[in-house]
Short mmCIF file of C-alpha atoms in Angstrom, two decimals:
data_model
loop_
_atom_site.label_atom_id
_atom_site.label_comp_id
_atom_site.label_asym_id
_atom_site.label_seq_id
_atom_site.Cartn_x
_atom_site.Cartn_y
_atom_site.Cartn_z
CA UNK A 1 -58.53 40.78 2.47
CA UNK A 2 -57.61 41.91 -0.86
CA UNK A 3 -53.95 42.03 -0.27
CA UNK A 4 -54.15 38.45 0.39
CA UNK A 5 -55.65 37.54 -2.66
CA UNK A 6 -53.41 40.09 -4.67
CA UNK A 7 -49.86 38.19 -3.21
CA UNK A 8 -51.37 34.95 -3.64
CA UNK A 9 -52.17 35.08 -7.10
CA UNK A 10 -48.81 36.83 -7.30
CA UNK A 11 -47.19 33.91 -5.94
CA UNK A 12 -49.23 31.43 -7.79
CA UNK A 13 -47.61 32.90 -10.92
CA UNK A 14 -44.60 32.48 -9.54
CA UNK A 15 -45.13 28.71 -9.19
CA UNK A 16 -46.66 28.30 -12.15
CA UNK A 17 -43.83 30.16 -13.75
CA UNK A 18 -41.31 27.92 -12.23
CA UNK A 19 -42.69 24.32 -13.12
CA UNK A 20 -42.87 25.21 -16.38
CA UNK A 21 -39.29 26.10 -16.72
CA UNK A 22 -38.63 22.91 -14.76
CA UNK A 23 -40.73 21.16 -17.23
CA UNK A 24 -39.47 22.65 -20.69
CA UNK A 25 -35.44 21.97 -18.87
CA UNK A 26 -37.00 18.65 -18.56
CA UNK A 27 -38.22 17.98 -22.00
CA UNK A 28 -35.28 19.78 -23.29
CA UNK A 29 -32.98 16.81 -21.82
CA UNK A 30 -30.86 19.48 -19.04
CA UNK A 31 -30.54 18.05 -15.80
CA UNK A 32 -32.57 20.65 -13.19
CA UNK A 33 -31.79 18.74 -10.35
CA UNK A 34 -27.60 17.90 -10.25
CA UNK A 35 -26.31 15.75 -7.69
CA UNK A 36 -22.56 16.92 -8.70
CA UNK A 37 -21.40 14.04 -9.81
CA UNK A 38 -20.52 12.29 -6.32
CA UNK A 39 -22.00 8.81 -6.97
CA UNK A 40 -21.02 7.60 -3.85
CA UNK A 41 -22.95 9.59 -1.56
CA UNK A 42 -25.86 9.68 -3.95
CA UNK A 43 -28.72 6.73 -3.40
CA UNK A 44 -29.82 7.23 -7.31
CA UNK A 45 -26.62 6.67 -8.73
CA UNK A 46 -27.68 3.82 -10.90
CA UNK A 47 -30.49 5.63 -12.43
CA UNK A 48 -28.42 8.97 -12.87
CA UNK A 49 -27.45 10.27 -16.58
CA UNK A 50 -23.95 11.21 -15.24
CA UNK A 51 -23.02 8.24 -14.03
CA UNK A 52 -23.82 6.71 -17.20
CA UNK A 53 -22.27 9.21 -19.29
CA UNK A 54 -18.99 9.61 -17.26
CA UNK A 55 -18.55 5.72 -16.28
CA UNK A 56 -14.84 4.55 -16.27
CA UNK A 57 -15.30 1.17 -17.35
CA UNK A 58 -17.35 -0.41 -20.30
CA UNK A 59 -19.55 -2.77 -20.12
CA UNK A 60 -18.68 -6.15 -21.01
CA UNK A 61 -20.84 -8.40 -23.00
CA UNK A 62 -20.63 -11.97 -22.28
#
């Protein structure tokens, strides 16, 4: 019984460890999560900060 609370508190850390990185990345403005760059297989590709930094034609304002 104690070895089972030892490994999950270990692992708890571990969790805890790793949202926190994913939340400072996050804040920080990196991308944790890439898709590649292959908009067309990706279903978020209008909401995805590489598509709109690396799009191949401007916007035109009417």
């Amino acid at each position: 019984m104690l070895g089972t609370i030892i490994i999950s508190v270990i692992l708890l850390a571990l969790v805890a460890l790793i949202v926190r990185y994913m939340i400072k990345s996050k804040r920080s403005g990196k991308n944790i999560l890439s898709c590649g760059g292959n908009c067309s297989a990706c279903g978020m590709c209008s909401s995805c900060k590489f598509h709109e930094q690396n799009a191949k034609t401007p916007e035109v304002k009417a």
